[in-house]
PDB file of C-alpha atoms in Angstrom:
ATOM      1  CA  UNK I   1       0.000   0.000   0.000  1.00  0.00           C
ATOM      2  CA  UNK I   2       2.564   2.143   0.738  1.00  0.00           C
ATOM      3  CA  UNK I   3       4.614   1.891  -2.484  1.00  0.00           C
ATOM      4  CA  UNK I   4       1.133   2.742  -4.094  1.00  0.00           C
ATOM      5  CA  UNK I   5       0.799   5.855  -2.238  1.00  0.00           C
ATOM      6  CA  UNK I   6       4.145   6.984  -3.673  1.00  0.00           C
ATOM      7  CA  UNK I   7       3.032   6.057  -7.611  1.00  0.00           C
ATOM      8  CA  UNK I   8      -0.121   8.026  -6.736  1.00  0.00           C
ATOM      9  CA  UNK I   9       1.838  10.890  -5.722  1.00  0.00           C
ATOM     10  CA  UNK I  10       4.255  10.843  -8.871  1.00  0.00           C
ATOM     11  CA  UNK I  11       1.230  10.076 -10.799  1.00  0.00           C
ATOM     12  CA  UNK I  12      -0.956  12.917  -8.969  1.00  0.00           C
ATOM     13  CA  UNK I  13       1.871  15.452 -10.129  1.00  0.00           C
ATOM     14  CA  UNK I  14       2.546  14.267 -13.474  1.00  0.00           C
ATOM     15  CA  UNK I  15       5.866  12.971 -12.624  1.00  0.00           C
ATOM     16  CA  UNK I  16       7.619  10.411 -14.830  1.00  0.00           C
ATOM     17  CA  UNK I  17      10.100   8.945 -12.334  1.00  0.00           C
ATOM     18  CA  UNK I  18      10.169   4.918 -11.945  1.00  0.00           C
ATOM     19  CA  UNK I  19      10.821   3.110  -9.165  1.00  0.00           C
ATOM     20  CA  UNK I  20      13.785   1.277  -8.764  1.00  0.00           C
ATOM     21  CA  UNK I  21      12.746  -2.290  -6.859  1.00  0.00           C
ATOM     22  CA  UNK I  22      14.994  -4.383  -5.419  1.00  0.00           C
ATOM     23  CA  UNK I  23      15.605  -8.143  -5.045  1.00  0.00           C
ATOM     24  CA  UNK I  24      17.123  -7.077  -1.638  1.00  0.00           C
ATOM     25  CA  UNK I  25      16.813  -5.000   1.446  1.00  0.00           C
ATOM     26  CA  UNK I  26      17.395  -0.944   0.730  1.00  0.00           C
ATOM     27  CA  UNK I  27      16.120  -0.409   4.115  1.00  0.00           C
ATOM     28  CA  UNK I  28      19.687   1.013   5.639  1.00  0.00           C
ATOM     29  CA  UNK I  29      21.565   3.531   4.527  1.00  0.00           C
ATOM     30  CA  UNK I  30      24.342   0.828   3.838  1.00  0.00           C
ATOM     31  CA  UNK I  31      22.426  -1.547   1.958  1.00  0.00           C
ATOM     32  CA  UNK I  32      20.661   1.156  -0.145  1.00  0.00           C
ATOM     33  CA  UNK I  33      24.209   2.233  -1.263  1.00  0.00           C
ATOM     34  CA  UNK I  34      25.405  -1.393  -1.742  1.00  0.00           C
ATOM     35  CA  UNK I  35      22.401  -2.237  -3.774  1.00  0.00           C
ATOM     36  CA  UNK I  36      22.092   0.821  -6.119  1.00  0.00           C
ATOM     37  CA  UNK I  37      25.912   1.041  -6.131  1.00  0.00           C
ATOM     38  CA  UNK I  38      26.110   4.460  -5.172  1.00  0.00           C
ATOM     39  CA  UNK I  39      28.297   6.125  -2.303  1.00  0.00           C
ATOM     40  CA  UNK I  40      26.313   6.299   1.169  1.00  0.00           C
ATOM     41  CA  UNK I  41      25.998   9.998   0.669  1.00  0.00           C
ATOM     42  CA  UNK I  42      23.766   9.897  -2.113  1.00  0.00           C
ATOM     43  CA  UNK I  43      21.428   7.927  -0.221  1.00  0.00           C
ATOM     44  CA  UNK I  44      18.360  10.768   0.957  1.00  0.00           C
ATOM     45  CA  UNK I  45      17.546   9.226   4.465  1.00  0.00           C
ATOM     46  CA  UNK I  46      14.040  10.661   5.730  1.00  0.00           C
ATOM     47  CA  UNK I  47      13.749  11.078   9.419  1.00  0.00           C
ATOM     48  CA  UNK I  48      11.044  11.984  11.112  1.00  0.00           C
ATOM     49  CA  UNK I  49      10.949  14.242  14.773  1.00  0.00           C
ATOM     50  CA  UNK I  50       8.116  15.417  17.020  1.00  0.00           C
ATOM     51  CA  UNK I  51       9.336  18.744  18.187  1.00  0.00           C
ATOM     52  CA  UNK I  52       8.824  20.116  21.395  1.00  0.00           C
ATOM     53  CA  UNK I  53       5.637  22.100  20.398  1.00  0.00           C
ATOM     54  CA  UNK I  54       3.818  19.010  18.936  1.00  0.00           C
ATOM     55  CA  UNK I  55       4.378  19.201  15.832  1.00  0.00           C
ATOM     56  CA  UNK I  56       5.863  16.418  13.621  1.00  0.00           C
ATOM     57  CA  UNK I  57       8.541  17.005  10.713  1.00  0.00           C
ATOM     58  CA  UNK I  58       9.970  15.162   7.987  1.00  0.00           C
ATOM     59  CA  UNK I  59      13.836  15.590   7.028  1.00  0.00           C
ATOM     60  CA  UNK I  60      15.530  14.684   4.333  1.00  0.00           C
ATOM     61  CA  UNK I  61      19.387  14.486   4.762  1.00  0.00           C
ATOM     62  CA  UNK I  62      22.392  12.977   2.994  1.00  0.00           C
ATOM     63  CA  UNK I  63      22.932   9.319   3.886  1.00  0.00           C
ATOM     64  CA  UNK I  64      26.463   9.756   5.388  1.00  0.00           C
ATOM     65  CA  UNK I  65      25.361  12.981   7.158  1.00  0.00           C
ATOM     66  CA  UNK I  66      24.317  13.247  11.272  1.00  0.00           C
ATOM     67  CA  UNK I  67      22.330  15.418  13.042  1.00  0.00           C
ATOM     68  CA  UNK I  68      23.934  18.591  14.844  1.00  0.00           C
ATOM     69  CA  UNK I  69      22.336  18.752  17.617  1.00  0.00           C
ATOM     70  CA  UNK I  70      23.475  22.714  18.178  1.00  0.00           C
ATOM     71  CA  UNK I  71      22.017  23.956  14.488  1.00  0.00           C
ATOM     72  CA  UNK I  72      18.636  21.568  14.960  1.00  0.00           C
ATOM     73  CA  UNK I  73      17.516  23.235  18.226  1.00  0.00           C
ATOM     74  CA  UNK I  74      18.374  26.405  16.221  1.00  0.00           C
ATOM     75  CA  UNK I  75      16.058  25.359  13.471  1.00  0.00           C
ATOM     76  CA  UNK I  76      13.619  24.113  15.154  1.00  0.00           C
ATOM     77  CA  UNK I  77      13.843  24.183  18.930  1.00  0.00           C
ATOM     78  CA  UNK I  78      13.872  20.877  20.916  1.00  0.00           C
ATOM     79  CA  UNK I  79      12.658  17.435  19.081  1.00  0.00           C
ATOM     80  CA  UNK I  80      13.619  13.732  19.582  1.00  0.00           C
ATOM     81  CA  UNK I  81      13.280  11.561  16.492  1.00  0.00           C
ATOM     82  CA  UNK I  82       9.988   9.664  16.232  1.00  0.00           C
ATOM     83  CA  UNK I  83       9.164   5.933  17.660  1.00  0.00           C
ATOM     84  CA  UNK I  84       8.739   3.232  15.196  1.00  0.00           C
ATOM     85  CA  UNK I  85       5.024   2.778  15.624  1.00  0.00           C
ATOM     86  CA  UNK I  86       4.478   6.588  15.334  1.00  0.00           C
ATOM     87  CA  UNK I  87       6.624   6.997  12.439  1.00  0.00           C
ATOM     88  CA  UNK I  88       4.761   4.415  10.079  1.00  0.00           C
ATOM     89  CA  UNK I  89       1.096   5.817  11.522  1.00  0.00           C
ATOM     90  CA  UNK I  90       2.237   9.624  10.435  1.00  0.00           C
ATOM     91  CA  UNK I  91       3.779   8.689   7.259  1.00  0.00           C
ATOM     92  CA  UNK I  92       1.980   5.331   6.057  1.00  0.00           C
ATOM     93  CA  UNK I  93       5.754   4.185   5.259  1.00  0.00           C
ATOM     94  CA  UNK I  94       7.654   1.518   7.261  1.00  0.00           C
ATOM     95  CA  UNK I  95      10.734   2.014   8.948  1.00  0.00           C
ATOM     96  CA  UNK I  96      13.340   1.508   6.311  1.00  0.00           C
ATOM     97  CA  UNK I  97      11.139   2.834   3.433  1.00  0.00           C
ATOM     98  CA  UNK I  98      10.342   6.039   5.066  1.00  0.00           C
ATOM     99  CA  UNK I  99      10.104   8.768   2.227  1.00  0.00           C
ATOM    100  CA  UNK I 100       8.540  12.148   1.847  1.00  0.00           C
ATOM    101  CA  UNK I 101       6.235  10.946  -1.022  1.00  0.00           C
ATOM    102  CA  UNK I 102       2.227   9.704  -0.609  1.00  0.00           C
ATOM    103  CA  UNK I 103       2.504  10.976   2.798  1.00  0.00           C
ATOM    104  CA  UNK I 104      -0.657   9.356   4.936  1.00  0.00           C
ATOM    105  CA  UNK I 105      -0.858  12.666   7.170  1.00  0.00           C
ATOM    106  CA  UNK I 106       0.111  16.249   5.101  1.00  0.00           C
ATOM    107  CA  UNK I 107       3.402  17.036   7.451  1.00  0.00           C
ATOM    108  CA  UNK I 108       5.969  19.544   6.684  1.00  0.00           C
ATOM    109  CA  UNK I 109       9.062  18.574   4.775  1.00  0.00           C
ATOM    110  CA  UNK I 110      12.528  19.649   5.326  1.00  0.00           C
ATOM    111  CA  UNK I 111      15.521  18.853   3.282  1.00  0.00           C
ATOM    112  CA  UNK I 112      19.276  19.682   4.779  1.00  0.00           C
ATOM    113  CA  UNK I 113      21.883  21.470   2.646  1.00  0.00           C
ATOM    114  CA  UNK I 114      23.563  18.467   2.546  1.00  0.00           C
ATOM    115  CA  UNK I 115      21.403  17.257   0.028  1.00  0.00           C
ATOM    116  CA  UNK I 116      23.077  19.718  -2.602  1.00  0.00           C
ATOM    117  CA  UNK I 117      26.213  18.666  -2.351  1.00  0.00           C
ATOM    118  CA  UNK I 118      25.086  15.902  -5.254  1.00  0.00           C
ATOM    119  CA  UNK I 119      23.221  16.244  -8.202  1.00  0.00           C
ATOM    120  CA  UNK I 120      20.976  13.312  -7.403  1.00  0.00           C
ATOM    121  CA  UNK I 121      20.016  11.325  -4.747  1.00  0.00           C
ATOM    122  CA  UNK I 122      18.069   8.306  -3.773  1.00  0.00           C
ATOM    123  CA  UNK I 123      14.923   8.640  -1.305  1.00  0.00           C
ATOM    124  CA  UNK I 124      13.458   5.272  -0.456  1.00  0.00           C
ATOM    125  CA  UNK I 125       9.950   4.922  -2.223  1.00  0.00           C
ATOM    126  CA  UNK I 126       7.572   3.529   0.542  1.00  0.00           C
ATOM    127  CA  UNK I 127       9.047   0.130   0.832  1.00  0.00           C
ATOM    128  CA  UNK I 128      12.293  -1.290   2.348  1.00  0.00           C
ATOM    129  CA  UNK I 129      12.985  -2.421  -1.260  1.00  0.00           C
ATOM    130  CA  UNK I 130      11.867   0.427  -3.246  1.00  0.00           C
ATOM    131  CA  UNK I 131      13.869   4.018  -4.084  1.00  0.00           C
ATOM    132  CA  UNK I 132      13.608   6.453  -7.145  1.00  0.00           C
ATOM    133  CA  UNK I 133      16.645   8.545  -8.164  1.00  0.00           C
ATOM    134  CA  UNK I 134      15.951  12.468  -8.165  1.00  0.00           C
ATOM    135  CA  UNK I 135      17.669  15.575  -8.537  1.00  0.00           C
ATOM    136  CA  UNK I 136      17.976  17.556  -4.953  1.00  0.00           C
ATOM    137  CA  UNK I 137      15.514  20.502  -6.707  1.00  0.00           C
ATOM    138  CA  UNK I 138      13.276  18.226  -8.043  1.00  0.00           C
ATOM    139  CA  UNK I 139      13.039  16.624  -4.513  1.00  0.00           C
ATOM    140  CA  UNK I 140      12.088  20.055  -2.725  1.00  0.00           C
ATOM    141  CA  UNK I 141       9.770  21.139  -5.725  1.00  0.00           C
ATOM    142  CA  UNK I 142       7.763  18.007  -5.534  1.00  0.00           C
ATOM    143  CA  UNK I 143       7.880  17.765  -1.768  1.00  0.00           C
ATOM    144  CA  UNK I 144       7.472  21.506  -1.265  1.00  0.00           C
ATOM    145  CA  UNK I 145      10.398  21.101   0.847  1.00  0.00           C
ATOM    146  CA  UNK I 146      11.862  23.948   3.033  1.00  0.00           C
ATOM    147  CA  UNK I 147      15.638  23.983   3.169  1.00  0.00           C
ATOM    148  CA  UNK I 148      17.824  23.958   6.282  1.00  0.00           C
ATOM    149  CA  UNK I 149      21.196  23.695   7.492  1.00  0.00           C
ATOM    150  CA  UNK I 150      20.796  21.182  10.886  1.00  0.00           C
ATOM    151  CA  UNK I 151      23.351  18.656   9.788  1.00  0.00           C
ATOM    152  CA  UNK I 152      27.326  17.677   9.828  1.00  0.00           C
ATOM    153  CA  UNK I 153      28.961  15.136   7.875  1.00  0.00           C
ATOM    154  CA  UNK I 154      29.989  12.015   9.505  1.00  0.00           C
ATOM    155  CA  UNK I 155      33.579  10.919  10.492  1.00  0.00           C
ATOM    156  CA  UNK I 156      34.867   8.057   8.551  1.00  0.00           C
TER     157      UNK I 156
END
């Protein structure tokens, strides 16, 4: 159902890009980049965080890329990341296929600076097996995605 949500939302906004299905599990940021043979940066990890007013967000960051602590609370004041359960209820995506697509619940969508850094990236598509490859503007035009700077690269 979920991976259908996603089609209806490319479909919805007239958006030719296919999903790429995989024999195997995309559903870490590791195994995404192993199985579409890309570097883990290019993987577009979706995280989602109930802030400390309530509300619920969606980011979008680079796969190799953490969360600064210092610049989120900056952004956005104090949030811890989502639980499991809540996280497929808000989005209608499981854990692993978490995307910013066919949302089940309109939430806001945020996408880190990080993201720019590449000219395209790979979001999961609603399914632990299931991404699409899109440029970084495409990806905040579609998702009507606000830009923000609340992330650091990782050490290797």
């Amino acid at each position: 159902m979920s991976l259908q949500s996603v089609r209806d939302f490319f479909f919805a906004r007239g958006l030719d890009l296919p999903i790429i299905e995989s024999a195997v599990s995309t559903a870490t940021v590791a195994l995404a980049a192993q199985a579409h043979g890309v570097e883990p940066g290019r993987i577009a990890k979706t995280l989602s965080f109930r802030l400390a007013d309530g509300r619920v967000i969606i980011l979008v960051a680079r796969g190799d890329a953490r969360i600064d602590n210092r610049k989120f609370r900056e952004a956005f004041g104090k949030g811890k990341m989502s639980p499991p359960d809540e996280v497929a209820e808000l989005t209608g995506h499981p854990v692993g296929g978490v995307c910013p697509f066919g949302l089940a619940h309109p939430l806001p969508v945020f996408l880190d600076r990080s993201l720019r850094d590449f000219d395209e990236v790979l979001p999961a598509a609603g399914a632990i097996h299931a991404a699409v490859r899109i440029s970084p503007t495409l990806l905040a035009a579609v998702t009507r995605g606000e830009w923000v700077d609340v992330c650091q690269l990782s050490l290797p």
